[in-house]
mmCIF file of C-alpha atoms in Angstrom:
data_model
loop_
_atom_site.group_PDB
_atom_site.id
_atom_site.type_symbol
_atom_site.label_atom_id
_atom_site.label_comp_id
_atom_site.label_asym_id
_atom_site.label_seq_id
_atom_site.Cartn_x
_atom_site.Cartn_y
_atom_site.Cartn_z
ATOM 1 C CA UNK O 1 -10.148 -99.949 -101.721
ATOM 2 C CA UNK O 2 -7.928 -97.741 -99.431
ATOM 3 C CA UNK O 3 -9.864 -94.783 -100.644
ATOM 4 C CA UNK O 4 -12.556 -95.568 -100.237
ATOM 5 C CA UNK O 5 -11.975 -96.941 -96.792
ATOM 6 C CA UNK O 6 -10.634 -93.403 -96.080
ATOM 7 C CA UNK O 7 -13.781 -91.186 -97.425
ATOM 8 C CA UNK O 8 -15.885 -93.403 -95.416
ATOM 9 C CA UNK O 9 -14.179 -92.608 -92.526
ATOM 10 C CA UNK O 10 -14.489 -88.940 -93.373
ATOM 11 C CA UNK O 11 -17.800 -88.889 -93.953
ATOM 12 C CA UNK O 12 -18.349 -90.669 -90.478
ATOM 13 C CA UNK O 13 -16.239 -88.443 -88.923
ATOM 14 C CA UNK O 14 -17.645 -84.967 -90.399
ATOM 15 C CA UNK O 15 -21.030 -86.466 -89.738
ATOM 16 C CA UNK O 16 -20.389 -87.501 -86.288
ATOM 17 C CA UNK O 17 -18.953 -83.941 -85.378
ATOM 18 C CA UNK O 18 -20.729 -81.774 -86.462
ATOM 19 C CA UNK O 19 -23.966 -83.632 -84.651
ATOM 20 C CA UNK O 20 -22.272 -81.447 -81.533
ATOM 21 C CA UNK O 21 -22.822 -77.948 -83.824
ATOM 22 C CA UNK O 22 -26.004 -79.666 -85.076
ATOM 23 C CA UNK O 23 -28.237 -79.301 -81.271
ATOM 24 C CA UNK O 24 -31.253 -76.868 -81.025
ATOM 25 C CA UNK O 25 -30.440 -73.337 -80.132
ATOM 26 C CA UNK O 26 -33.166 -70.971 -78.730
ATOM 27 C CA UNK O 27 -32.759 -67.566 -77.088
ATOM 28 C CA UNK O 28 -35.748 -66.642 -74.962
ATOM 29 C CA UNK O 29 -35.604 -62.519 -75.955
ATOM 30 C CA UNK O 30 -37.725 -61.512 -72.872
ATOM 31 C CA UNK O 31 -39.198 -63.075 -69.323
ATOM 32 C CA UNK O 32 -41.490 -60.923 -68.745
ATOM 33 C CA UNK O 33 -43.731 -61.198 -71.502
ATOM 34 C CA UNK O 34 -46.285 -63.522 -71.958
ATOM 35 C CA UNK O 35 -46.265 -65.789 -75.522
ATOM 36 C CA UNK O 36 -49.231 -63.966 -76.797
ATOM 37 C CA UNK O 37 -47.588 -60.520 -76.761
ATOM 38 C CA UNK O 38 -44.224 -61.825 -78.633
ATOM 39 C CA UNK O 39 -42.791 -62.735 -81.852
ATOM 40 C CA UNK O 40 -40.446 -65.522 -82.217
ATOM 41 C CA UNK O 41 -37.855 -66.118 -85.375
ATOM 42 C CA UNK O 42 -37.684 -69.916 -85.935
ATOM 43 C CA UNK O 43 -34.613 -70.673 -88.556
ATOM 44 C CA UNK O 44 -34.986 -74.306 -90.555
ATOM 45 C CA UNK O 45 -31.184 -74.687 -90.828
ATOM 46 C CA UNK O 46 -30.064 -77.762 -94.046
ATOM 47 C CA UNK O 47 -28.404 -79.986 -94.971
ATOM 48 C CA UNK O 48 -25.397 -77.715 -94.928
ATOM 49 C CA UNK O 49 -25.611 -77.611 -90.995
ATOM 50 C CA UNK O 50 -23.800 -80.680 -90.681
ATOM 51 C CA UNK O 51 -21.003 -79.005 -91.815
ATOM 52 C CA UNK O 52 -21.552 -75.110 -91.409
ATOM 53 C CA UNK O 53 -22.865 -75.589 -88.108
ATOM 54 C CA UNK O 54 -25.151 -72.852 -86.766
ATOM 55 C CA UNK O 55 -23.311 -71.018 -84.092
ATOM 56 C CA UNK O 56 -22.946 -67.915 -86.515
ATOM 57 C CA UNK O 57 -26.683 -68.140 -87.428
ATOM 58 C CA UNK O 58 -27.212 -67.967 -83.488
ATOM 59 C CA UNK O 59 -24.609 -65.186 -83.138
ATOM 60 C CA UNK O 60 -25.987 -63.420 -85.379
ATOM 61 C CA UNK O 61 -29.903 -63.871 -84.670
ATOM 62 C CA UNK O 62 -30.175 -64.045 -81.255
ATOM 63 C CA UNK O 63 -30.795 -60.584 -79.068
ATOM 64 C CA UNK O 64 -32.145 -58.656 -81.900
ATOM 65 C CA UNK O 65 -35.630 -58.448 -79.583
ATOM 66 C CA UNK O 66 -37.648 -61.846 -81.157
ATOM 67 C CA UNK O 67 -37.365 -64.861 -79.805
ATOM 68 C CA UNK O 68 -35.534 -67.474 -81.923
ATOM 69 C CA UNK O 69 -35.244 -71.094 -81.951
ATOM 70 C CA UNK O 70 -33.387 -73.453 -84.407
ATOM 71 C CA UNK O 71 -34.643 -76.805 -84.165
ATOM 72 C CA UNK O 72 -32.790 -80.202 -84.980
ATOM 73 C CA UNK O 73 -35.539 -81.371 -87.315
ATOM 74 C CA UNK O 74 -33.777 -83.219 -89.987
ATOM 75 C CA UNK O 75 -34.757 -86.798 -89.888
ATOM 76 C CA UNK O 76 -32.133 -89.588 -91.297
ATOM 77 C CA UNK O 77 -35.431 -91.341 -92.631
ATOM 78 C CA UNK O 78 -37.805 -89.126 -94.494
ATOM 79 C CA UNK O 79 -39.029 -86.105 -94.755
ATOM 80 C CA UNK O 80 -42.230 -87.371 -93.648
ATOM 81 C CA UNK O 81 -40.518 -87.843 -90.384
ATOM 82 C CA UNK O 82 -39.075 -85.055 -90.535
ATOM 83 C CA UNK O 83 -42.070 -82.606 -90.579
ATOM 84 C CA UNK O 84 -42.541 -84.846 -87.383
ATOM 85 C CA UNK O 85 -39.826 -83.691 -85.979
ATOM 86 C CA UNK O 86 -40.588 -80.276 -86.502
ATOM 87 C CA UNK O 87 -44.209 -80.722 -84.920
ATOM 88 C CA UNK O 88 -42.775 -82.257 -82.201
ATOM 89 C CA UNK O 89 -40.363 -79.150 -81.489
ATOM 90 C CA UNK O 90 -43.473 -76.531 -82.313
ATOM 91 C CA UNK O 91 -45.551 -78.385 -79.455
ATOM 92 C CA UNK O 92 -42.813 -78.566 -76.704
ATOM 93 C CA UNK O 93 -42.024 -75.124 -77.140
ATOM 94 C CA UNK O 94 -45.236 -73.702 -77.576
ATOM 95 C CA UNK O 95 -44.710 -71.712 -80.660
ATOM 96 C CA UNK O 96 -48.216 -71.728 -81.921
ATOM 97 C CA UNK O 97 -49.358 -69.438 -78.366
ATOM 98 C CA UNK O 98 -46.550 -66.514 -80.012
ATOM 99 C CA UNK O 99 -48.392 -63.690 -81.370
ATOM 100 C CA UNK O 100 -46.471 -64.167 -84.189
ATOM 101 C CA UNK O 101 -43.790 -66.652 -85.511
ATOM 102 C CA UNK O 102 -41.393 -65.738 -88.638
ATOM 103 C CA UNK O 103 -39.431 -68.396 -90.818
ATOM 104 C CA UNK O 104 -36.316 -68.574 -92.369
ATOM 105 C CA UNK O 105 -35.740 -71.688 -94.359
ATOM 106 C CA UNK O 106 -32.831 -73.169 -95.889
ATOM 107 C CA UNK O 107 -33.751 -75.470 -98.321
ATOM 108 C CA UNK O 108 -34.973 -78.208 -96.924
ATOM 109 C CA UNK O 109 -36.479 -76.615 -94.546
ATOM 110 C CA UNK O 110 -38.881 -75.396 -97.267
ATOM 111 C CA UNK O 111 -40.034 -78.692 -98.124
ATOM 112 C CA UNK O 112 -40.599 -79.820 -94.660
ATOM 113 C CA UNK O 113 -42.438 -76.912 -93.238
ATOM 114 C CA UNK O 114 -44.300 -76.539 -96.521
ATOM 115 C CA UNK O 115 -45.610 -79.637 -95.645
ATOM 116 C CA UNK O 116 -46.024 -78.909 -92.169
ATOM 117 C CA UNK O 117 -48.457 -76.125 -93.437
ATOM 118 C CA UNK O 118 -50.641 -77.898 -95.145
ATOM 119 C CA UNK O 119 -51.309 -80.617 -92.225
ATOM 120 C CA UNK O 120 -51.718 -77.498 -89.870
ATOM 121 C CA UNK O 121 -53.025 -74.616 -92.048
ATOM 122 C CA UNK O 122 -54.508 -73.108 -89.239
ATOM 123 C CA UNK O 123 -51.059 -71.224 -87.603
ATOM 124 C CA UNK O 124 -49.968 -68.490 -86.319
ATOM 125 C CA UNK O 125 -47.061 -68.175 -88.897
ATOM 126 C CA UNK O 126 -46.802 -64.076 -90.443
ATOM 127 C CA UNK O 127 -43.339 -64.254 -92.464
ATOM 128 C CA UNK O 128 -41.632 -67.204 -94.508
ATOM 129 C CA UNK O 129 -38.256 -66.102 -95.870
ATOM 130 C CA UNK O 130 -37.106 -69.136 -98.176
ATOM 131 C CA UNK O 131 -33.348 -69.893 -99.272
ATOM 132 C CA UNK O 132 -33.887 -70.687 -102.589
ATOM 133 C CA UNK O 133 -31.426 -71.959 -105.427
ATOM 134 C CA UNK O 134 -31.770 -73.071 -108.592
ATOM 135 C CA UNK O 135 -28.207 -74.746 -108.164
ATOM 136 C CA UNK O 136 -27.512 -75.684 -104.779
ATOM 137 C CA UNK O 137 -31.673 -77.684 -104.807
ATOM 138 C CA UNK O 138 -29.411 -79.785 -107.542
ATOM 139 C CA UNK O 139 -27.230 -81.536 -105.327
ATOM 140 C CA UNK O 140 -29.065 -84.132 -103.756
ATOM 141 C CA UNK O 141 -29.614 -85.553 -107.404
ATOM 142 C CA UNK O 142 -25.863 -84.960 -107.940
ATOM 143 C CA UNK O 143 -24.997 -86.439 -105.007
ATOM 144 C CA UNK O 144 -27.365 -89.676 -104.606
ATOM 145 C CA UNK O 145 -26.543 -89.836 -108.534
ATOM 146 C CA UNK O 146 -21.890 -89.760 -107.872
ATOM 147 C CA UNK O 147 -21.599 -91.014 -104.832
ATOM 148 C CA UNK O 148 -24.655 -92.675 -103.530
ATOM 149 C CA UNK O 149 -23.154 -95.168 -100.755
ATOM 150 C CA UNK O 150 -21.389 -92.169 -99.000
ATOM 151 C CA UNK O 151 -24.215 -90.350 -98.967
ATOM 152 C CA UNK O 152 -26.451 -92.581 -97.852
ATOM 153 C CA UNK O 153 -24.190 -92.902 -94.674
ATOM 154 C CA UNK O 154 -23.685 -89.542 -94.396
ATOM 155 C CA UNK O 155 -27.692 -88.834 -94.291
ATOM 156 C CA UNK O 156 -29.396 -91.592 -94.497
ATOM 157 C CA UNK O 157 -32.555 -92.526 -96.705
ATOM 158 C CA UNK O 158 -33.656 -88.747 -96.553
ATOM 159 C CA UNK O 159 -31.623 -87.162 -99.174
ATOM 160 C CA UNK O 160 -32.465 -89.938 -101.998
ATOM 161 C CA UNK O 161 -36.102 -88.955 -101.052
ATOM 162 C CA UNK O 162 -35.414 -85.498 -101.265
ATOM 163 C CA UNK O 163 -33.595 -85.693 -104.793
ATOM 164 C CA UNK O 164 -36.737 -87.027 -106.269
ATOM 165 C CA UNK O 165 -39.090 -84.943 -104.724
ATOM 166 C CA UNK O 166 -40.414 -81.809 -106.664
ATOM 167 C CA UNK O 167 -40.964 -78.319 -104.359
ATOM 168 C CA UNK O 168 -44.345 -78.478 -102.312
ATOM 169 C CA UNK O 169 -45.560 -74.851 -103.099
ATOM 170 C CA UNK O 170 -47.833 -72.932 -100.399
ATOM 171 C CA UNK O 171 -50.393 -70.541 -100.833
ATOM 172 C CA UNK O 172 -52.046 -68.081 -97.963
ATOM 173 C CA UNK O 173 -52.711 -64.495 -98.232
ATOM 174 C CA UNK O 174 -52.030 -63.918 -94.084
ATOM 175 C CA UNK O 175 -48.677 -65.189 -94.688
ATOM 176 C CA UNK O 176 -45.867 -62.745 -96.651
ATOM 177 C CA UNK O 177 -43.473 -64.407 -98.432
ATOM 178 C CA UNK O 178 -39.880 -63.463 -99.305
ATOM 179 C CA UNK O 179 -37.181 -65.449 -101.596
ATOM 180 C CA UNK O 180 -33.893 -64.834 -101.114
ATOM 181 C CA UNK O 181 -31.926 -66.518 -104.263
ATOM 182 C CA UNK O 182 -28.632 -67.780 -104.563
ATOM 183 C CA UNK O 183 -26.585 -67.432 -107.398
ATOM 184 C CA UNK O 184 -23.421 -69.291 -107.331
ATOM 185 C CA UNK O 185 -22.101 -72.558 -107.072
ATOM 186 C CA UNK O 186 -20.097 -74.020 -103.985
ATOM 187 C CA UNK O 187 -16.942 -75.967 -103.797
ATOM 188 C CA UNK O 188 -19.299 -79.254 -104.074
ATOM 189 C CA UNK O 189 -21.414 -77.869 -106.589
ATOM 190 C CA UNK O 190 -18.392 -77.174 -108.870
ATOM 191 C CA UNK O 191 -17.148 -80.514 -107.937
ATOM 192 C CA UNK O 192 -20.337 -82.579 -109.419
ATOM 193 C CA UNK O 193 -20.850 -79.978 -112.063
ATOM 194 C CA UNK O 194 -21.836 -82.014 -114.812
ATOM 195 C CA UNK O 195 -24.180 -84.191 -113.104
ATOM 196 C CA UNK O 196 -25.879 -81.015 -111.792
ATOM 197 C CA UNK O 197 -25.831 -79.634 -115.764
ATOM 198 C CA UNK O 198 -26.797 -83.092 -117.165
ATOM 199 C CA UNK O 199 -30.594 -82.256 -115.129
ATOM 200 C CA UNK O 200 -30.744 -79.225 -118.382
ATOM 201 C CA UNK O 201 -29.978 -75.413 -117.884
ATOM 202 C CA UNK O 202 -30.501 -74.015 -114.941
ATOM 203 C CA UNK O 203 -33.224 -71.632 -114.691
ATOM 204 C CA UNK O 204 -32.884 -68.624 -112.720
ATOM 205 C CA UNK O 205 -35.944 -66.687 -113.401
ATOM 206 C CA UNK O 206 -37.852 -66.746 -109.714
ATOM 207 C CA UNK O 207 -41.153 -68.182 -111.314
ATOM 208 C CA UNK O 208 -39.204 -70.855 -111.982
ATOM 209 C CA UNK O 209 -39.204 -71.706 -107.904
ATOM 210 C CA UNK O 210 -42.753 -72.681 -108.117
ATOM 211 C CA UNK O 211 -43.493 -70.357 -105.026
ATOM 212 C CA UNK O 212 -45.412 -67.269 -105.016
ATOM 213 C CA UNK O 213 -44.122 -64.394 -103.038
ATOM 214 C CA UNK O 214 -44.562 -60.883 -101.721
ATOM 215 C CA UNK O 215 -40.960 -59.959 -103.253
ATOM 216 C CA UNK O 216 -37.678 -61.486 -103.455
ATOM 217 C CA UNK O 217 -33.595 -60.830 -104.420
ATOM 218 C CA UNK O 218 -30.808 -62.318 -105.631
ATOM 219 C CA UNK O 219 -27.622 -62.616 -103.304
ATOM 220 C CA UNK O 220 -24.171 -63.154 -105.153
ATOM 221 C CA UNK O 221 -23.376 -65.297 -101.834
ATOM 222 C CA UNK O 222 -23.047 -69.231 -102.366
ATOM 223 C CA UNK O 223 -25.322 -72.124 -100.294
ATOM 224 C CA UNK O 224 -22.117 -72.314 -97.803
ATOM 225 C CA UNK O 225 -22.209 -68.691 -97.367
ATOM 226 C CA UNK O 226 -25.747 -68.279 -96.944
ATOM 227 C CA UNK O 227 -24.411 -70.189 -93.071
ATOM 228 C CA UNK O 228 -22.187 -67.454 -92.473
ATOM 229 C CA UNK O 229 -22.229 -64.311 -94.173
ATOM 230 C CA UNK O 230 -25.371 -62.237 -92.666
ATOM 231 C CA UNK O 231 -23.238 -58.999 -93.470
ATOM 232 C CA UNK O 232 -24.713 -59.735 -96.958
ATOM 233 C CA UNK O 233 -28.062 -61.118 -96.361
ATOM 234 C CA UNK O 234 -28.862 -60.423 -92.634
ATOM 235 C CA UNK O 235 -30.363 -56.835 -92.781
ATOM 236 C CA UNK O 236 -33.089 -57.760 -95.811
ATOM 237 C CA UNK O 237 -34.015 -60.594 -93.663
ATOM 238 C CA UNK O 238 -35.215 -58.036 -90.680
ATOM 239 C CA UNK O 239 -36.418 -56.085 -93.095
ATOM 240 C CA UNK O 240 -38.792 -58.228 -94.940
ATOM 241 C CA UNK O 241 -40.281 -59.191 -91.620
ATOM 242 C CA UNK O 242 -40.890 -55.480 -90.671
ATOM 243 C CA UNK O 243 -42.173 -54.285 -93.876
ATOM 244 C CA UNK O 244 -43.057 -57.946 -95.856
ATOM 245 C CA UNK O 245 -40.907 -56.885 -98.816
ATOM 246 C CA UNK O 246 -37.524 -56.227 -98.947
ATOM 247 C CA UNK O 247 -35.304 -53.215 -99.660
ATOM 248 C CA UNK O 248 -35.259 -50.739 -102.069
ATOM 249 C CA UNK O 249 -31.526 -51.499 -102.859
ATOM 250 C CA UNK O 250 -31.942 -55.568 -103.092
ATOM 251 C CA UNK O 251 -31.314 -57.018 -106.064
ATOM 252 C CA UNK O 252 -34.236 -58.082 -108.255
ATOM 253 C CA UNK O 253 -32.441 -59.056 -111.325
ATOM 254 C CA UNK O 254 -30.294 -62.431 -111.801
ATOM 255 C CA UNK O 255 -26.462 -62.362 -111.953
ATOM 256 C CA UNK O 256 -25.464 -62.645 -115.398
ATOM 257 C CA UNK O 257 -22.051 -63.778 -114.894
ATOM 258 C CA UNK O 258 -21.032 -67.770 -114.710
ATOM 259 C CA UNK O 259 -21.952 -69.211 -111.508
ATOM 260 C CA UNK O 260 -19.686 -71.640 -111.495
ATOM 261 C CA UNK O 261 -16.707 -68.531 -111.298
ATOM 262 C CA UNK O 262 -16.237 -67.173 -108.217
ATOM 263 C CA UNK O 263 -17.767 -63.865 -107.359
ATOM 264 C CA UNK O 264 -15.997 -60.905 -106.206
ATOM 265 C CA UNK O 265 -18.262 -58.244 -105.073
ATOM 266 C CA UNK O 266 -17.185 -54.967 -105.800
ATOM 267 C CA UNK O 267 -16.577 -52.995 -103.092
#
């Protein structure tokens, strides 16, 4: 009983701090220019912001001459709410008067502006760069499945929702499309292992996804990492939205190597 006394008190408390790291960011690139003759970056940050934060993405986003904003979209409730959210943001900032917006999604990001999409399908969105994993989009299951009273306090009714949900795929040819695929586990992953391995093998092949693209890659980087570590992942991003694909040096072939080991990159 002690125990679990304590882990609810660090769920509240993780979940209560890292609301502060958790507010909208936006970085207004230029003054000067009107909406129409910009382009604006908007980043769906997780469920791993509640922990990761986004101050790096911001860091690392911001000043590179596009406007960005990260919204606080993700609603306790449903998803349903929050594409709401999101819709709300879009209108108060006036994102569909851009020339052109470009989207990074983490992973549930992908769900709710998929959805988005296809109550708005007439946008102004050019690029959609999706974090994708074939591991990490276990965890909700895993989760709801070990320990479904601290996650429900921890975020709400959203993620049982979410863990039963299957992808929403989109499909428009004036919007490229880029994948970027994890392909190993993090600490919570390896933690609820075999509940993530009791869903069947995981299947890294990118059709697998459900999401047709213009061209994707595989990252050795972890769903934590993917917060933090645009060293590894930040350059393909810029340049899949200037040339919708990505480089000639990303990876196009899955890791081969157990994903539940760590990775060490070779130098």
């Amino acid at each position: 009983m002690m125990m679990k006394k304590l882990l609810i008190f660090l769920f509240s408390f993780i979940y209560l701090s890292a609301l502060a790291n958790n507010k909208e960011r936006i970085c207004i690139d230029s003054l000067t220019k009107p909406l129409a003759e910009k382009e604006a970056i908007v980043i769906l940050v997780g469920f791993g912001s509640k922990i990761q934060g986004t101050k790096k993405i911001s860091d690392y986003f911001f000043h590179k001459g596009y406007d960005v904003y990260i919204p606080d979209y993700i609603a306790r409730r449903s998803i349903a709410n929050s594409v709401d959210q999101l819709d709300k943001f879009m209108l108060k900032h006036q994102l569909k008067k851009y020339k052109k917006l470009h989207v990074f999604s983490y992973i549930v990001g992908a769900w709710t502006l998929n959805n988005w999409i296809a109550q708005h399908p007439t946008n102004n969105i050019a690029t959609i760069l999706y974090d994708r994993s074939p591991l990490q989009e276990r965890a909700p299951y895993a989760l709801v499945k070990d320990i479904p009273f601290l996650i429900h306090l921890a975020a709400g009714k959203i993620m049982k929702e979410f863990s039963e949900t299957n992808y929403p795929p989109i499909s428009s040819e004036k919007i490229s499309i880029g994948i970027l695929i994890e392909s190993h586990a993090t600490k919570l992953m390896i933690k609820h292992k075999a509940t993530a391995l009791a869903m069947g093998p995981i299947q890294w092949d990118v059709k697998n996804l459900n999401q047709s693209c213009n061209d994707y890659f595989y990252t050795w980087i972890n769903h934590d990492e993917m917060y933090n570590r645009f060293d590894v992942i930040g350059s393909e991003i810029f340049y899949f939205i200037k040339n919708q694909k990505f480089s000639p040096s990303a990876k196009r072939e899955a890791y081969s190597d157990n994903p539940f080991v760590k990775f060490n990159p070779k130098p």
